[in-house]
Amino acid sequence: MFVIANLLVAGAQALDYILWAYLWIVIGRVIISWVHADPDNPIVRFLYRVTEPVLRPIRRRLPTMQMGLDLSPMLVILAIYFLQSFLVESLRDLALSLR
């Protein structure tokens, strides 16, 4: 049982790191959109390529804002916080109960 508990803790920690990294990637994408960076820059292309598959479906379902404000990054950030507080913590709690 200790092996399974340790595996769950490791998986929860890895998921937490992945979610934090993606959160910062989304924040970088938002900042890049504010400053209108060069679209040929490799960092800008990476940020768009990594975030667009997640943001595009959300953007299609959201009503369009009159001011051109894109709320999809905010929803993704909220979803990341939810996953961190619900899924990651649930995995950690499950691992503690197995010990």
mmCIF file of N, CA and C in Angstrom, residues 10-60:
data_model
loop_
_atom_site.group_PDB
_atom_site.id
_atom_site.type_symbol
_atom_site.label_atom_id
_atom_site.label_comp_id
_atom_site.label_asym_id
_atom_site.label_seq_id
_atom_site.Cartn_x
_atom_site.Cartn_y
_atom_site.Cartn_z
ATOM 1 N N ALA A 10 3.349 11.272 -5.805
ATOM 2 C CA ALA A 10 4.205 11.712 -6.914
ATOM 3 C C ALA A 10 3.363 12.199 -8.089
ATOM 4 N N GLY A 11 2.290 11.486 -8.393
ATOM 5 C CA GLY A 11 1.407 11.912 -9.477
ATOM 6 C C GLY A 11 0.734 13.236 -9.180
ATOM 7 N N ALA A 12 0.298 13.416 -7.934
ATOM 8 C CA ALA A 12 -0.329 14.681 -7.540
ATOM 9 C C ALA A 12 0.671 15.825 -7.648
ATOM 10 N N GLN A 13 1.904 15.587 -7.216
ATOM 11 C CA GLN A 13 2.926 16.635 -7.288
ATOM 12 C C GLN A 13 3.261 16.981 -8.732
ATOM 13 N N ALA A 14 3.378 15.960 -9.583
ATOM 14 C CA ALA A 14 3.670 16.212 -10.995
ATOM 15 C C ALA A 14 2.526 16.982 -11.655
ATOM 16 N N LEU A 15 1.286 16.588 -11.355
ATOM 17 C CA LEU A 15 0.137 17.301 -11.902
ATOM 18 C C LEU A 15 0.109 18.751 -11.435
ATOM 19 N N ASP A 16 0.452 18.967 -10.173
ATOM 20 C CA ASP A 16 0.495 20.324 -9.636
ATOM 21 C C ASP A 16 1.539 21.167 -10.372
ATOM 22 N N TYR A 17 2.721 20.610 -10.620
ATOM 23 C CA TYR A 17 3.767 21.332 -11.356
ATOM 24 C C TYR A 17 3.331 21.638 -12.793
ATOM 25 N N ILE A 18 2.691 20.670 -13.435
ATOM 26 C CA ILE A 18 2.231 20.874 -14.809
ATOM 27 C C ILE A 18 1.177 21.984 -14.861
ATOM 28 N N LEU A 19 0.252 21.966 -13.908
ATOM 29 C CA LEU A 19 -0.782 23.003 -13.876
ATOM 30 C C LEU A 19 -0.186 24.382 -13.610
ATOM 31 N N TRP A 20 0.790 24.465 -12.704
ATOM 32 C CA TRP A 20 1.439 25.754 -12.444
ATOM 33 C C TRP A 20 2.178 26.253 -13.679
ATOM 34 N N ALA A 21 2.866 25.353 -14.370
ATOM 35 C CA ALA A 21 3.594 25.760 -15.580
ATOM 36 C C ALA A 21 2.618 26.268 -16.641
ATOM 37 N N TYR A 22 1.499 25.572 -16.820
ATOM 38 C CA TYR A 22 0.524 26.004 -17.820
ATOM 39 C C TYR A 22 -0.119 27.330 -17.421
ATOM 40 N N LEU A 23 -0.314 27.532 -16.124
ATOM 41 C CA LEU A 23 -0.849 28.813 -15.649
ATOM 42 C C LEU A 23 0.072 29.959 -16.075
ATOM 43 N N TRP A 24 1.372 29.780 -15.904
ATOM 44 C CA TRP A 24 2.316 30.832 -16.280
ATOM 45 C C TRP A 24 2.406 30.996 -17.796
ATOM 46 N N ILE A 25 2.215 29.916 -18.528
ATOM 47 C CA ILE A 25 2.188 30.015 -19.989
ATOM 48 C C ILE A 25 0.984 30.832 -20.429
ATOM 49 N N VAL A 26 -0.173 30.607 -19.819
ATOM 50 C CA VAL A 26 -1.372 31.386 -20.154
ATOM 51 C C VAL A 26 -1.161 32.855 -19.793
ATOM 52 N N ILE A 27 -0.572 33.115 -18.645
ATOM 53 C CA ILE A 27 -0.295 34.506 -18.253
ATOM 54 C C ILE A 27 0.668 35.154 -19.254
ATOM 55 N N GLY A 28 1.678 34.404 -19.688
ATOM 56 C CA GLY A 28 2.591 34.921 -20.715
ATOM 57 C C GLY A 28 1.873 35.229 -22.006
ATOM 58 N N ARG A 29 0.934 34.391 -22.379
ATOM 59 C CA ARG A 29 0.140 34.627 -23.592
ATOM 60 C C ARG A 29 -0.670 35.915 -23.469
ATOM 61 N N VAL A 30 -1.246 36.148 -22.295
ATOM 62 C CA VAL A 30 -2.029 37.370 -22.081
ATOM 63 C C VAL A 30 -1.129 38.598 -22.199
ATOM 64 N N ILE A 31 0.021 38.548 -21.575
ATOM 65 C CA ILE A 31 0.946 39.694 -21.627
ATOM 66 C C ILE A 31 1.408 39.943 -23.060
ATOM 67 N N ILE A 32 1.715 38.879 -23.789
ATOM 68 C CA ILE A 32 2.133 39.012 -25.184
ATOM 69 C C ILE A 32 1.025 39.654 -26.021
ATOM 70 N N SER A 33 -0.228 39.315 -25.739
ATOM 71 C CA SER A 33 -1.329 39.902 -26.515
ATOM 72 C C SER A 33 -1.501 41.383 -26.209
ATOM 73 N N TRP A 34 -1.113 41.809 -25.029
ATOM 74 C CA TRP A 34 -1.221 43.232 -24.682
ATOM 75 C C TRP A 34 -0.180 44.074 -25.396
ATOM 76 N N VAL A 35 1.030 43.542 -25.566
ATOM 77 C CA VAL A 35 2.120 44.343 -26.128
ATOM 78 C C VAL A 35 2.277 44.153 -27.636
ATOM 79 N N HIS A 36 1.474 43.299 -28.237
ATOM 80 C CA HIS A 36 1.513 43.045 -29.683
ATOM 81 C C HIS A 36 2.928 42.702 -30.133
ATOM 82 N N ALA A 37 3.449 41.640 -29.577
ATOM 83 C CA ALA A 37 4.805 41.194 -29.912
ATOM 84 C C ALA A 37 4.860 40.655 -31.338
ATOM 85 N N ASP A 38 6.050 40.541 -31.843
ATOM 86 C CA ASP A 38 6.293 40.041 -33.195
ATOM 87 C C ASP A 38 5.796 38.597 -33.314
ATOM 88 N N PRO A 39 4.854 38.326 -34.209
ATOM 89 C CA PRO A 39 4.323 36.957 -34.329
ATOM 90 C C PRO A 39 5.335 35.943 -34.860
ATOM 91 N N ASP A 40 6.449 36.401 -35.409
ATOM 92 C CA ASP A 40 7.474 35.485 -35.906
ATOM 93 C C ASP A 40 8.476 35.083 -34.830
ATOM 94 N N ASN A 41 8.386 35.706 -33.667
ATOM 95 C CA ASN A 41 9.264 35.371 -32.561
ATOM 96 C C ASN A 41 8.965 33.937 -32.101
ATOM 97 N N PRO A 42 9.997 33.104 -31.888
ATOM 98 C CA PRO A 42 9.750 31.715 -31.492
ATOM 99 C C PRO A 42 9.013 31.574 -30.155
ATOM 100 N N ILE A 43 9.256 32.475 -29.229
ATOM 101 C CA ILE A 43 8.565 32.412 -27.933
ATOM 102 C C ILE A 43 7.083 32.722 -28.116
ATOM 103 N N VAL A 44 6.788 33.716 -28.928
ATOM 104 C CA VAL A 44 5.396 34.080 -29.191
ATOM 105 C C VAL A 44 4.685 32.937 -29.904
ATOM 106 N N ARG A 45 5.339 32.331 -30.881
ATOM 107 C CA ARG A 45 4.737 31.191 -31.576
ATOM 108 C C ARG A 45 4.493 30.023 -30.632
ATOM 109 N N PHE A 46 5.448 29.765 -29.722
ATOM 110 C CA PHE A 46 5.274 28.693 -28.745
ATOM 111 C C PHE A 46 4.067 28.969 -27.837
ATOM 112 N N LEU A 47 3.963 30.195 -27.340
ATOM 113 C CA LEU A 47 2.848 30.531 -26.450
ATOM 114 C C LEU A 47 1.505 30.372 -27.155
ATOM 115 N N TYR A 48 1.412 30.809 -28.387
ATOM 116 C CA TYR A 48 0.174 30.665 -29.138
ATOM 117 C C TYR A 48 -0.121 29.198 -29.455
ATOM 118 N N ARG A 49 0.905 28.454 -29.832
ATOM 119 C CA ARG A 49 0.706 27.049 -30.196
ATOM 120 C C ARG A 49 0.276 26.208 -28.988
ATOM 121 N N VAL A 50 0.772 26.525 -27.817
ATOM 122 C CA VAL A 50 0.452 25.735 -26.625
ATOM 123 C C VAL A 50 -0.898 26.127 -26.024
ATOM 124 N N THR A 51 -1.271 27.397 -26.119
ATOM 125 C CA THR A 51 -2.500 27.848 -25.467
ATOM 126 C C THR A 51 -3.722 27.861 -26.372
ATOM 127 N N GLU A 52 -3.529 27.994 -27.655
ATOM 128 C CA GLU A 52 -4.672 28.135 -28.553
ATOM 129 C C GLU A 52 -5.614 26.918 -28.558
ATOM 130 N N PRO A 53 -5.118 25.681 -28.484
ATOM 131 C CA PRO A 53 -6.057 24.545 -28.443
ATOM 132 C C PRO A 53 -6.980 24.549 -27.213
ATOM 133 N N VAL A 54 -6.565 25.184 -26.140
ATOM 134 C CA VAL A 54 -7.408 25.270 -24.938
ATOM 135 C C VAL A 54 -8.293 26.510 -24.989
ATOM 136 N N LEU A 55 -7.748 27.616 -25.455
ATOM 137 C CA LEU A 55 -8.493 28.873 -25.450
ATOM 138 C C LEU A 55 -9.548 28.946 -26.555
ATOM 139 N N ARG A 56 -9.272 28.379 -27.714
ATOM 140 C CA ARG A 56 -10.198 28.495 -28.847
ATOM 141 C C ARG A 56 -11.588 27.920 -28.555
ATOM 142 N N PRO A 57 -11.714 26.700 -28.003
ATOM 143 C CA PRO A 57 -13.070 26.193 -27.728
ATOM 144 C C PRO A 57 -13.827 27.033 -26.698
ATOM 145 N N ILE A 58 -13.110 27.566 -25.723
ATOM 146 C CA ILE A 58 -13.753 28.421 -24.723
ATOM 147 C C ILE A 58 -14.202 29.722 -25.373
ATOM 148 N N ARG A 59 -13.353 30.275 -26.207
ATOM 149 C CA ARG A 59 -13.671 31.525 -26.896
ATOM 150 C C ARG A 59 -14.896 31.373 -27.796
ATOM 151 N N ARG A 60 -15.053 30.214 -28.432
ATOM 152 C CA ARG A 60 -16.211 29.982 -29.300
ATOM 153 C C ARG A 60 -17.505 29.929 -28.508
#
